[in-house]
PDB file of C-alpha atoms in Angstrom:
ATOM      1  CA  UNK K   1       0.000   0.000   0.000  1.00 46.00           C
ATOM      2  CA  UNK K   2       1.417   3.186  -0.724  1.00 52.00           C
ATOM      3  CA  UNK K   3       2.943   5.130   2.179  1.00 61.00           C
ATOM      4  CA  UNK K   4       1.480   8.082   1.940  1.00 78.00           C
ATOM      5  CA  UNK K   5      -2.861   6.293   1.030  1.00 82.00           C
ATOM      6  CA  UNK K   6      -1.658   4.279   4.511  1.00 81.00           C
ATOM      7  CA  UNK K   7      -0.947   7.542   6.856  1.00 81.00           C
ATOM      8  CA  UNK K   8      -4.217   8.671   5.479  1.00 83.00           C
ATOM      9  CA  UNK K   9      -6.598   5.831   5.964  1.00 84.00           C
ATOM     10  CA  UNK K  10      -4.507   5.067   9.970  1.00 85.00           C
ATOM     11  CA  UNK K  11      -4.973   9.035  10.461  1.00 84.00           C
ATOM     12  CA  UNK K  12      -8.967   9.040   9.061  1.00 83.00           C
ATOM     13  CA  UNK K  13      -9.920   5.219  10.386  1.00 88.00           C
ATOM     14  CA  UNK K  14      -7.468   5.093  13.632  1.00 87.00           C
ATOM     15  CA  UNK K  15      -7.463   7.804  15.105  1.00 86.00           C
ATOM     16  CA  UNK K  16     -10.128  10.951  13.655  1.00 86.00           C
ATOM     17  CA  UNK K  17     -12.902   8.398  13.673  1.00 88.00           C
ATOM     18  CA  UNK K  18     -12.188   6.864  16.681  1.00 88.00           C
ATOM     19  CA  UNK K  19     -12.180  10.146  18.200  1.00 90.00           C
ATOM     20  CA  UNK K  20     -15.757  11.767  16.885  1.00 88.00           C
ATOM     21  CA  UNK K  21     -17.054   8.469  18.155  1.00 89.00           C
ATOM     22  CA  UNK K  22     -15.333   8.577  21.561  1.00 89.00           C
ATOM     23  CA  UNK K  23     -16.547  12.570  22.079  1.00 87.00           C
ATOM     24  CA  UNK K  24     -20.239  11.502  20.442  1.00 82.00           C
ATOM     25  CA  UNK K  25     -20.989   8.193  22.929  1.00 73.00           C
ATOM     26  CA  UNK K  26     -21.925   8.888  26.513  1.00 66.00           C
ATOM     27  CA  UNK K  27     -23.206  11.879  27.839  1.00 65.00           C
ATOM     28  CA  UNK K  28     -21.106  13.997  29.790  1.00 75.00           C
ATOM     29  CA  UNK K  29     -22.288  16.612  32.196  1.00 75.00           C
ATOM     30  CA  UNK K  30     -20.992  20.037  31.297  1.00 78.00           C
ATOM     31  CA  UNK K  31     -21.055  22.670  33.627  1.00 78.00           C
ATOM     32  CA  UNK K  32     -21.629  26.071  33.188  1.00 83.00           C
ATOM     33  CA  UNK K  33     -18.651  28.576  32.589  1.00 83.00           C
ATOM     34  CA  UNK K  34     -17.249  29.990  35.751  1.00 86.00           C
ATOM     35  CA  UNK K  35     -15.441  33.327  35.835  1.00 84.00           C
ATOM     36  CA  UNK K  36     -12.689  32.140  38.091  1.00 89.00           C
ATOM     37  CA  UNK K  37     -12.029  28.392  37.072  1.00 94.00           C
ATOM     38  CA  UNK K  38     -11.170  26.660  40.071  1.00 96.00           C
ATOM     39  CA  UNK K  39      -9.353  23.396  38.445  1.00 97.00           C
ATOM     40  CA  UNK K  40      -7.618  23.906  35.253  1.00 97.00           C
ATOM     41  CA  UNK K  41      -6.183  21.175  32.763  1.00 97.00           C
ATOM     42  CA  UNK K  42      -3.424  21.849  30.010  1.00 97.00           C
ATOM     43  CA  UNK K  43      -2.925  18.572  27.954  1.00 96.00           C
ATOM     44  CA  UNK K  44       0.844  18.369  26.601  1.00 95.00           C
ATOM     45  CA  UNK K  45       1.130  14.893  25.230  1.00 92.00           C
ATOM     46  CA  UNK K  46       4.731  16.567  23.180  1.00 89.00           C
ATOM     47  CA  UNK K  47       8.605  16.473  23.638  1.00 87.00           C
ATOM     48  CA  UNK K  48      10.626  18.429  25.833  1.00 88.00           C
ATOM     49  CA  UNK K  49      11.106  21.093  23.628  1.00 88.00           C
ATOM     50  CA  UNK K  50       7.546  21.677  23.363  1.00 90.00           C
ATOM     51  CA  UNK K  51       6.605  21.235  27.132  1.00 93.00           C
ATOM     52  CA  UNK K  52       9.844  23.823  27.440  1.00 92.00           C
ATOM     53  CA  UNK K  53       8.357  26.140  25.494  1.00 92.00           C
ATOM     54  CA  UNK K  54       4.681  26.231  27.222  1.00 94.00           C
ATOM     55  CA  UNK K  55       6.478  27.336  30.268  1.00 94.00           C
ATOM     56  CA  UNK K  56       5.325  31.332  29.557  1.00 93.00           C
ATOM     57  CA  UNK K  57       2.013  30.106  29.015  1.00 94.00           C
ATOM     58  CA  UNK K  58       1.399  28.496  32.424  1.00 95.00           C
ATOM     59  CA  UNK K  59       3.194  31.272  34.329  1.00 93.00           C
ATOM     60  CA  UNK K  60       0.599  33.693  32.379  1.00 92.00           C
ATOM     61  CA  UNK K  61      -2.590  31.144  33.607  1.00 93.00           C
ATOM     62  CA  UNK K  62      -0.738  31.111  37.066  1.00 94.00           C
ATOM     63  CA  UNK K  63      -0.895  34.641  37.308  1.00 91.00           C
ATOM     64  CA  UNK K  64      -4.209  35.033  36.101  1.00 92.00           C
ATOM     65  CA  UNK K  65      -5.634  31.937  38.329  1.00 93.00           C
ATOM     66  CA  UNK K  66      -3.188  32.051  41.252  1.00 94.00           C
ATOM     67  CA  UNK K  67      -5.635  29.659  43.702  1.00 96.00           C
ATOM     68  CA  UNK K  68      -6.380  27.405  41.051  1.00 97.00           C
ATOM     69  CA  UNK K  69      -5.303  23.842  40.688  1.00 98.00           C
ATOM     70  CA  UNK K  70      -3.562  23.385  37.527  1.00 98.00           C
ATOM     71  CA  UNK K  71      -3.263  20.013  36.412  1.00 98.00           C
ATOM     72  CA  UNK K  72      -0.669  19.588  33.362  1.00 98.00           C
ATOM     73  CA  UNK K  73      -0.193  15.978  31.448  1.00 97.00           C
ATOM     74  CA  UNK K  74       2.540  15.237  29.886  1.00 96.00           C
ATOM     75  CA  UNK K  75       4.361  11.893  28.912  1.00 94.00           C
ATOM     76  CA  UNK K  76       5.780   9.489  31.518  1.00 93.00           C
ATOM     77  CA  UNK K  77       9.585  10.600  30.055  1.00 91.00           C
ATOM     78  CA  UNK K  78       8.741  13.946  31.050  1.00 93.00           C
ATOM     79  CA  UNK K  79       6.777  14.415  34.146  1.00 94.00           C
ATOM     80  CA  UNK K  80      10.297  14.968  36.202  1.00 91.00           C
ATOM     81  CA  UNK K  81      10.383  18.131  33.802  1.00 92.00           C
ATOM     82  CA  UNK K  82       7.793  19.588  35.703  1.00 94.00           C
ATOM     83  CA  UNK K  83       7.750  18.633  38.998  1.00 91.00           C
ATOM     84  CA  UNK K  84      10.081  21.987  40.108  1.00 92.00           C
ATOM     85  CA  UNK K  85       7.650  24.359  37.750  1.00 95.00           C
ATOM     86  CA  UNK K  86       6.116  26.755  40.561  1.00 95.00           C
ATOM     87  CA  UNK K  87       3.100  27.474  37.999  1.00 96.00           C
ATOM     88  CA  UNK K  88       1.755  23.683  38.318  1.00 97.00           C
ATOM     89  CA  UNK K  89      -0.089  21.705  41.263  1.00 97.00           C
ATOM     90  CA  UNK K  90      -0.189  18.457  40.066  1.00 97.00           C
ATOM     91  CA  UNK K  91       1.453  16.646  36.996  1.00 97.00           C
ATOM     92  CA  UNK K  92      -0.433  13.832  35.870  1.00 97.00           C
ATOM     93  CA  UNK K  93       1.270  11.193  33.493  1.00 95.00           C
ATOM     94  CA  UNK K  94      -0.178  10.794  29.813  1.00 93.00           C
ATOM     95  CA  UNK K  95       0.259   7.268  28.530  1.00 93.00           C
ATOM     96  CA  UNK K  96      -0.307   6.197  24.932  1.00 91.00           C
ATOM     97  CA  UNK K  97      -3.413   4.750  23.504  1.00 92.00           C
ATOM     98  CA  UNK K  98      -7.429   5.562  23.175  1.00 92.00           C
ATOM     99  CA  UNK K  99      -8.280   3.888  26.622  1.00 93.00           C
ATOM    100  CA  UNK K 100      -5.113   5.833  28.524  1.00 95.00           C
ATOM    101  CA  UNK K 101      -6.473   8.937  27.178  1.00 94.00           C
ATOM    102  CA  UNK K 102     -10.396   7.864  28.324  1.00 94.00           C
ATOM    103  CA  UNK K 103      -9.021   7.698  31.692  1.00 96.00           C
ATOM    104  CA  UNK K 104      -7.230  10.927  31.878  1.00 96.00           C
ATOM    105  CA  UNK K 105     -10.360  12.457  31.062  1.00 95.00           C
ATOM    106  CA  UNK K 106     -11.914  10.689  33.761  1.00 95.00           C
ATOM    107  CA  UNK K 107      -9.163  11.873  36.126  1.00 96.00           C
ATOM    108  CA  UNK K 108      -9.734  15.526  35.125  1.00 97.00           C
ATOM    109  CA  UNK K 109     -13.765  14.994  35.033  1.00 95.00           C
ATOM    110  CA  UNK K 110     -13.200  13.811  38.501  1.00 95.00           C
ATOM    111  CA  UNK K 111     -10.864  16.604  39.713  1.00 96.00           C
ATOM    112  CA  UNK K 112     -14.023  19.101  38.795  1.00 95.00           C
ATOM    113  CA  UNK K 113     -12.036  20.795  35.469  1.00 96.00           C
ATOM    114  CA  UNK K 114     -13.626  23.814  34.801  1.00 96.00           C
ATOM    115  CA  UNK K 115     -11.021  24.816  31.565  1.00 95.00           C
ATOM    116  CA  UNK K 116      -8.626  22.588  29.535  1.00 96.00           C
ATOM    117  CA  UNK K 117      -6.248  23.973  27.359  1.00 96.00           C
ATOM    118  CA  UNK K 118      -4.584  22.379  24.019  1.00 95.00           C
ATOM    119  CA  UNK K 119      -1.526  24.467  23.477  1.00 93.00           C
ATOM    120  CA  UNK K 120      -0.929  23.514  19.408  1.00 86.00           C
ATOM    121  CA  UNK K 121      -2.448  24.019  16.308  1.00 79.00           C
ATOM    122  CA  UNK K 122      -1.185  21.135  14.036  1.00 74.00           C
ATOM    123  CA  UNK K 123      -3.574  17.630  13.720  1.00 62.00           C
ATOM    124  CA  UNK K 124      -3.300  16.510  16.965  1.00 68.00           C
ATOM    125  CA  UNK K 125      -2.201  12.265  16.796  1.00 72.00           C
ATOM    126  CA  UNK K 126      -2.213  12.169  21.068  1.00 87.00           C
ATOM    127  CA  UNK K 127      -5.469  11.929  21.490  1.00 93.00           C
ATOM    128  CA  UNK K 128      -5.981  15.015  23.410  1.00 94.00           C
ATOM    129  CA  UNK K 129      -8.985  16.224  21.026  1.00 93.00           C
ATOM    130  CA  UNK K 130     -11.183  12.986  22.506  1.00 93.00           C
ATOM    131  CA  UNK K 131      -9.681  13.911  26.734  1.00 95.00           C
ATOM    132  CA  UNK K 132     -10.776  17.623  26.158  1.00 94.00           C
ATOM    133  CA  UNK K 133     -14.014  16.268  24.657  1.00 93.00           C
ATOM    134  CA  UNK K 134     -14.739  13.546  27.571  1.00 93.00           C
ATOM    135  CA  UNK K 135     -13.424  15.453  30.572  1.00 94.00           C
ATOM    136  CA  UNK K 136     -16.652  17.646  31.372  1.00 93.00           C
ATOM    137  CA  UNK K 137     -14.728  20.869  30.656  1.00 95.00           C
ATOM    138  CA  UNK K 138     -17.008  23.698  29.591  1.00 94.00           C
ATOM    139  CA  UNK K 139     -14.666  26.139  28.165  1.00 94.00           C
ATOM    140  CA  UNK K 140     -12.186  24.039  26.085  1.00 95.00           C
ATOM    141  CA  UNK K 141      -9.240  25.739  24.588  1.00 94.00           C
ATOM    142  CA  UNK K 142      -7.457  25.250  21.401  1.00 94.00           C
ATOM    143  CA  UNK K 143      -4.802  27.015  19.532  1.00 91.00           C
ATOM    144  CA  UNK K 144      -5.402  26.139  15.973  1.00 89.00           C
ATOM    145  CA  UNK K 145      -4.677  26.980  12.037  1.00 83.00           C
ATOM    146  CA  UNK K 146      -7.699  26.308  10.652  1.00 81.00           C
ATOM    147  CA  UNK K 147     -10.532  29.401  10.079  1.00 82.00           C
ATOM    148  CA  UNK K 148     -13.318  27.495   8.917  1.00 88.00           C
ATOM    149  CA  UNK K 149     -15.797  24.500  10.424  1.00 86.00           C
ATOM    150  CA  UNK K 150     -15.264  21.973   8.614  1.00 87.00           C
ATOM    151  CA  UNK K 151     -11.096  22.503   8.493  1.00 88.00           C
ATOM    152  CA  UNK K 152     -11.696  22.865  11.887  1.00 88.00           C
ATOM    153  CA  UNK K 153     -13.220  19.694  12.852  1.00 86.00           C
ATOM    154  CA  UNK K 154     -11.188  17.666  10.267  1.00 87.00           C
ATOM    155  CA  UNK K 155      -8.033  19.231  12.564  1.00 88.00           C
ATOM    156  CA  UNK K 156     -10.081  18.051  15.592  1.00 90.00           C
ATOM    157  CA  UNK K 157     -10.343  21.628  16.458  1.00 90.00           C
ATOM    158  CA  UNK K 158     -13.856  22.840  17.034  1.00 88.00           C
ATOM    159  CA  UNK K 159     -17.130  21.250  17.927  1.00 87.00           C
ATOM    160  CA  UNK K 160     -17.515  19.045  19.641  1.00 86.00           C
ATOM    161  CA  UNK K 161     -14.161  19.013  21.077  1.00 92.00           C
ATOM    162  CA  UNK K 162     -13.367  22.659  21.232  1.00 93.00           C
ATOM    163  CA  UNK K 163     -15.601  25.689  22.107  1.00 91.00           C
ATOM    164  CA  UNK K 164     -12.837  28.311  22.027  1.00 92.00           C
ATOM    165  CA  UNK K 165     -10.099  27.736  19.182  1.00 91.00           C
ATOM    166  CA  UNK K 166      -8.041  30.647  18.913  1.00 91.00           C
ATOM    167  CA  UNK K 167      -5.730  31.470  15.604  1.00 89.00           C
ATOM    168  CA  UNK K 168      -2.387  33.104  16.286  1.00 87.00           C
ATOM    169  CA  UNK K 169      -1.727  36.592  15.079  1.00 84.00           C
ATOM    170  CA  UNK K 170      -0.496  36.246  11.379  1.00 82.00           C
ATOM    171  CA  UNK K 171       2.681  36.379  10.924  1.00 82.00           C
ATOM    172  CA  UNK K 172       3.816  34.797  14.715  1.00 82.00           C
ATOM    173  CA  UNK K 173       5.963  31.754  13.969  1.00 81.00           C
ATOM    174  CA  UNK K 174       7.875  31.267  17.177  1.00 87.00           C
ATOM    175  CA  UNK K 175       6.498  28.850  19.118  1.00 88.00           C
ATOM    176  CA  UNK K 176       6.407  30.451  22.929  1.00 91.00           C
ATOM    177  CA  UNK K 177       4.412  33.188  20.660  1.00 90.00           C
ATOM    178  CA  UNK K 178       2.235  31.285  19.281  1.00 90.00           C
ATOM    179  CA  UNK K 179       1.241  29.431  22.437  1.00 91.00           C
ATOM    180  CA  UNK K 180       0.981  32.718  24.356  1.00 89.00           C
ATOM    181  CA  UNK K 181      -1.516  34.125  22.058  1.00 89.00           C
ATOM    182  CA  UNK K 182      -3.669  32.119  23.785  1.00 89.00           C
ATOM    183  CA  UNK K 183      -2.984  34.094  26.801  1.00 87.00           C
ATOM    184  CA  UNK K 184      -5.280  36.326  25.261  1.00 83.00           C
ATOM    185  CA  UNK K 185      -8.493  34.810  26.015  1.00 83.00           C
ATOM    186  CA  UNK K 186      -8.376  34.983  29.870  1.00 81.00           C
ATOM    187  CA  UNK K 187      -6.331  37.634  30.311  1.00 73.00           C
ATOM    188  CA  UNK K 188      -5.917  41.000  28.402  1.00 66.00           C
ATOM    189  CA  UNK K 189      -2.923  41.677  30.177  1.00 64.00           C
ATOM    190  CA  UNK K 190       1.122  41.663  28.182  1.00 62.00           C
ATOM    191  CA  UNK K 191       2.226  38.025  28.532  1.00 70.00           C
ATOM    192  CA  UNK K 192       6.225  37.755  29.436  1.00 85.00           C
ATOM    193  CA  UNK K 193       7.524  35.145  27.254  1.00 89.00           C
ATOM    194  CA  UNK K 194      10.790  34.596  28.631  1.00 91.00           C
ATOM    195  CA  UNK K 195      12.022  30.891  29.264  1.00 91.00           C
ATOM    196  CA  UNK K 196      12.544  29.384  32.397  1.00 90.00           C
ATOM    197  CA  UNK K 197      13.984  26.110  33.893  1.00 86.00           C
ATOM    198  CA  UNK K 198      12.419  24.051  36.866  1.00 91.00           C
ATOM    199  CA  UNK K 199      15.062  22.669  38.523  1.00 87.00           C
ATOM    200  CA  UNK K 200      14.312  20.203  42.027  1.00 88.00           C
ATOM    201  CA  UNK K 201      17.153  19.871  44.483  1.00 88.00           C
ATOM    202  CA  UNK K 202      17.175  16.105  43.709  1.00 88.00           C
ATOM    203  CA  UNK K 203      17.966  17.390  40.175  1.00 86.00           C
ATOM    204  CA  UNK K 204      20.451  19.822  41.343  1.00 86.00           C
ATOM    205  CA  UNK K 205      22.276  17.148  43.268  1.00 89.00           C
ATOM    206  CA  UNK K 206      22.926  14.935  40.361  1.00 85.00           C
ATOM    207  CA  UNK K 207      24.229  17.950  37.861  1.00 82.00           C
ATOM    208  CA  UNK K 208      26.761  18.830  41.073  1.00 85.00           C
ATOM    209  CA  UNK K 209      29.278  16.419  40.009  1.00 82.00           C
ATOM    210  CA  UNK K 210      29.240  17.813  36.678  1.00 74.00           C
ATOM    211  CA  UNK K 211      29.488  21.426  37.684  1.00 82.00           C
ATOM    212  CA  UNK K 212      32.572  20.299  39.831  1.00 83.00           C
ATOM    213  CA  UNK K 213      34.573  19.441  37.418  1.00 82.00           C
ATOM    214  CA  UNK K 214      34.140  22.640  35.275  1.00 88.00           C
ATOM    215  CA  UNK K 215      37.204  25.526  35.462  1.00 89.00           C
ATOM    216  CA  UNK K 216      36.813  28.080  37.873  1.00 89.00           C
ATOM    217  CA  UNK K 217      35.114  31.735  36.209  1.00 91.00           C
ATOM    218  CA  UNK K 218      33.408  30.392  33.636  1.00 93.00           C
ATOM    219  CA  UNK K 219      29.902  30.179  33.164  1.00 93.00           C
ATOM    220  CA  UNK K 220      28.771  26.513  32.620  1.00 90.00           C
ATOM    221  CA  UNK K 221      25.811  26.581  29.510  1.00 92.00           C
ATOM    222  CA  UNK K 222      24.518  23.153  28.438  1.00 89.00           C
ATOM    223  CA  UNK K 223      23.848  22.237  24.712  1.00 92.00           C
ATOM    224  CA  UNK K 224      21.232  19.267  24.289  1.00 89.00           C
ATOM    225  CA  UNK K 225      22.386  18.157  20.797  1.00 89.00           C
ATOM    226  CA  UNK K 226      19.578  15.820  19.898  1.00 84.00           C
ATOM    227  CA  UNK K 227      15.987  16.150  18.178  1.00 81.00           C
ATOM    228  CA  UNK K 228      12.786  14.409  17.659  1.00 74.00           C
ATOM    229  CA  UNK K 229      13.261  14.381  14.183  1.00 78.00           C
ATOM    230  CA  UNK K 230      16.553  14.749  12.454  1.00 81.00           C
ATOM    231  CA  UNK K 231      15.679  17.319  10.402  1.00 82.00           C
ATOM    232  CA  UNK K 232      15.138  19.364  13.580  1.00 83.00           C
ATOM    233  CA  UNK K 233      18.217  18.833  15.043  1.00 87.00           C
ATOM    234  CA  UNK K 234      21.063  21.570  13.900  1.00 91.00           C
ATOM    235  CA  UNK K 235      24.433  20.974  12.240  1.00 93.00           C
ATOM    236  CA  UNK K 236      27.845  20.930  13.591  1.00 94.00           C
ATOM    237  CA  UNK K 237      28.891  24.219  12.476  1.00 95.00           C
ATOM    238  CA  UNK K 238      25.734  25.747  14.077  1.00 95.00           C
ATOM    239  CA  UNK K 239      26.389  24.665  17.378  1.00 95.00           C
ATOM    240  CA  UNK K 240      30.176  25.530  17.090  1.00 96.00           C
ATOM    241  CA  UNK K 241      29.128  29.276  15.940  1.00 96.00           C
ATOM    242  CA  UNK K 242      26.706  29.543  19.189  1.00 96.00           C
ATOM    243  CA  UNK K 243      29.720  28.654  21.261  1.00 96.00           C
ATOM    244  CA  UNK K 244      32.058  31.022  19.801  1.00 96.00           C
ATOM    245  CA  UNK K 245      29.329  33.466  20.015  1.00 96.00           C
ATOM    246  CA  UNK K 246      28.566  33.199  23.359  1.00 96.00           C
ATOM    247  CA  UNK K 247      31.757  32.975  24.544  1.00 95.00           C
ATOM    248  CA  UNK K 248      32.945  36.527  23.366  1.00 95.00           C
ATOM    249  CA  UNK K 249      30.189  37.855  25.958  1.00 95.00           C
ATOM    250  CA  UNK K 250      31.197  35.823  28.824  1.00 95.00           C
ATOM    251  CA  UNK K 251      33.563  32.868  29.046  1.00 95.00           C
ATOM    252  CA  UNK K 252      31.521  29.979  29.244  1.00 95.00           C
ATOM    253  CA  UNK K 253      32.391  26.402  29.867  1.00 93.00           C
ATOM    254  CA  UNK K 254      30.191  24.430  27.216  1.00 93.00           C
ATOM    255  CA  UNK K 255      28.694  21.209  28.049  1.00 91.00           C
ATOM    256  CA  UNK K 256      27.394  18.952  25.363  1.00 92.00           C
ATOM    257  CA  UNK K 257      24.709  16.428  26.732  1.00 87.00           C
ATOM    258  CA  UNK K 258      25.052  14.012  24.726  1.00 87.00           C
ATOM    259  CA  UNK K 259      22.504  11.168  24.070  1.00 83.00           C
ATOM    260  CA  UNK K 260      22.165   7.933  22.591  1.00 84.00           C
ATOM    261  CA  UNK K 261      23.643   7.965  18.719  1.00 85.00           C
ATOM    262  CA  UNK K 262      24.635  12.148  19.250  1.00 88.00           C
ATOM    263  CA  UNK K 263      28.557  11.123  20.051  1.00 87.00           C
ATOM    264  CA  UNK K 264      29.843  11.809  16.471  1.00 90.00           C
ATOM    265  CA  UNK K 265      27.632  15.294  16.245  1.00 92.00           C
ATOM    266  CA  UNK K 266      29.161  16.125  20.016  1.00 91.00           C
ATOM    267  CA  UNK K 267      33.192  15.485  18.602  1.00 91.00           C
ATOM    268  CA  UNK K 268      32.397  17.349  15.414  1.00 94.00           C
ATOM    269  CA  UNK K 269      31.219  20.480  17.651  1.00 94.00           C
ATOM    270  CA  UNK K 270      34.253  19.926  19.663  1.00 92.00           C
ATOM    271  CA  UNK K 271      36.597  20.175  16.484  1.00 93.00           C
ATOM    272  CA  UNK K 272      35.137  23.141  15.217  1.00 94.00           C
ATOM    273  CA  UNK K 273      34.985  25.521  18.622  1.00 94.00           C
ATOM    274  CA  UNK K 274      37.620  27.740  19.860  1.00 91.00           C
ATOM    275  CA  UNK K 275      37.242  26.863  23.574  1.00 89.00           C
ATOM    276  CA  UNK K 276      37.226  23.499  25.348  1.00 90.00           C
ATOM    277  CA  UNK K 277      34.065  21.444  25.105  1.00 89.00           C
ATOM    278  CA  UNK K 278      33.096  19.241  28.204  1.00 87.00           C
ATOM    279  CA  UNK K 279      31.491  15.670  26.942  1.00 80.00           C
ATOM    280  CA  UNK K 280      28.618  14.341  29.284  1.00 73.00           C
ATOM    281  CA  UNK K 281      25.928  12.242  29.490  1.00 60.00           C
ATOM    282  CA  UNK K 282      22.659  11.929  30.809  1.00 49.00           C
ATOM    283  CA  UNK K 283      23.265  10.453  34.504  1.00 47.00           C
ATOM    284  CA  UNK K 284      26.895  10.383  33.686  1.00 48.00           C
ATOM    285  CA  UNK K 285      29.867  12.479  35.752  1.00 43.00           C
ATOM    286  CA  UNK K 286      31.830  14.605  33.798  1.00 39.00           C
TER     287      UNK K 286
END
């Protein structure tokens, strides 16, 4: 079958079906809207980068909400991520699958979730469409691309899933932008979209030995070298030119995190950089 008549009929048959059919069967209870939500849900079912990236949004619903409970989901891999983030009250794990995502709906139908946000606009493949749909949200938030109702619901971004999708200003291509604008619809106020890190002492503890080892007066900057998707992931040169860069405004002491299959990309950076590189690996001393 060809590749590309196979995506389509797994996407349409798999999942999209699946998914109207899951929102459609079983009544659920919807509450009306509240002006101060008192349990919020923000469904991240993404990579790091991503979950990264939504940091500005949930300090802008933290700051708009700051009694409510905010429950975020992200992948098993990732809920250590969050547990530092002072924006978040409980982190709830997302596993794969239809009958994993049932249950987190149940979870956040249980909890009493007033507003669930979806913080991306492309076809969503995690099944967070069908939890917004099932979790007895009334206001359910999207970001999405598509302008009309039909586009909409083939992106599994309106009815019955959705009740608020919101497009991004035109033009806004950074992420942390485009996931901000949806800052918009609770709060009027200038979002701050500066990054942050959460860091726990547990996870402080294990990057000690690393820091150790680093010279003294130099700032130590991590590089994560790896990608999702390879096409994602920068080249050699890239990374080498950041260094240098970065390094003629404050002497740094780079460390390359490297991961499984990234050694050969982390000794080509090292070749190419004016300063010495420190190797390391997840869980690994210096």
């Amino acid at each position: 079958m060809n590749s590309g008549l196979g995506a389509r009929i797994r996407f349409w048959g798999g999942y999209w079906l699946p998914s109207v059919l899951g929102s459609a069967l079983g009544f659920i209870r919807r509450r009306k809207p509240v002006a101060a939500p008192a349990v919020l849900g923000v469904l991240l079912p993404e990579h790091m980068g991503d979950v990264v990236m939504t940091g500005p949004l949930l300090r802008s619903l933290r700051r708009r909400y700051p009694h409510a409970r905010i429950m975020v989901a992200v992948p098993a891999r990732l809920v250590g991520l969050l547990r530092g983030c002072p924006h978040v009250s409980d982190v709830l794990e997302w596993l794969p699958g239809r009958v994993a995502a049932m249950d987190l709906a149940r979870r956040l139908r249980l909890a009493g979730c007033d507003l669930v946000v979806v913080p991306r606009s492309d076809p969503d493949r995690a099944w967070a469409p069908l939890v917004a749909a099932r979790c007895g949200a009334p206001e359910r938030v999207t970001l999405s691309a598509a302008v009309t109702v039909w586009a909409r619901l083939r992106r599994l971004q309106g009815w019955p899933f959705f009740n608020v999708p919101i497009l991004p200003p035109h033009g806004v291509r950074h992420e942390v932008m485009r996931r901000l604008s949806l800052s918009t619809y609770w709060s009027g106020d200038p979002a701050d979209s500066a990054l942050e890190s959460w860091a726990t002492s547990a996870d402080r503890d294990t990057v000690a030995p690393w820091i150790a080892g680093l010279p003294a007066g130099r700032l130590p900057v991590a590089f994560g070298l790896g990608a999702s998707q390879p096409f994602r992931c920068w080249p050699a040169e890239r990374f080498a030119a950041l260094i240098d860069q970065l390094d003629t405004l404050r002497p740094i002491a780079p460390v390359l995190v490297v991961g499984p299959g990234e050694k050969a990309l982390a000794l080509a950076v090292a070749g190419r950089v004016r300063t010495r590189i420190h190797l390391s690996s997840p869980g690994q001393p210096l």
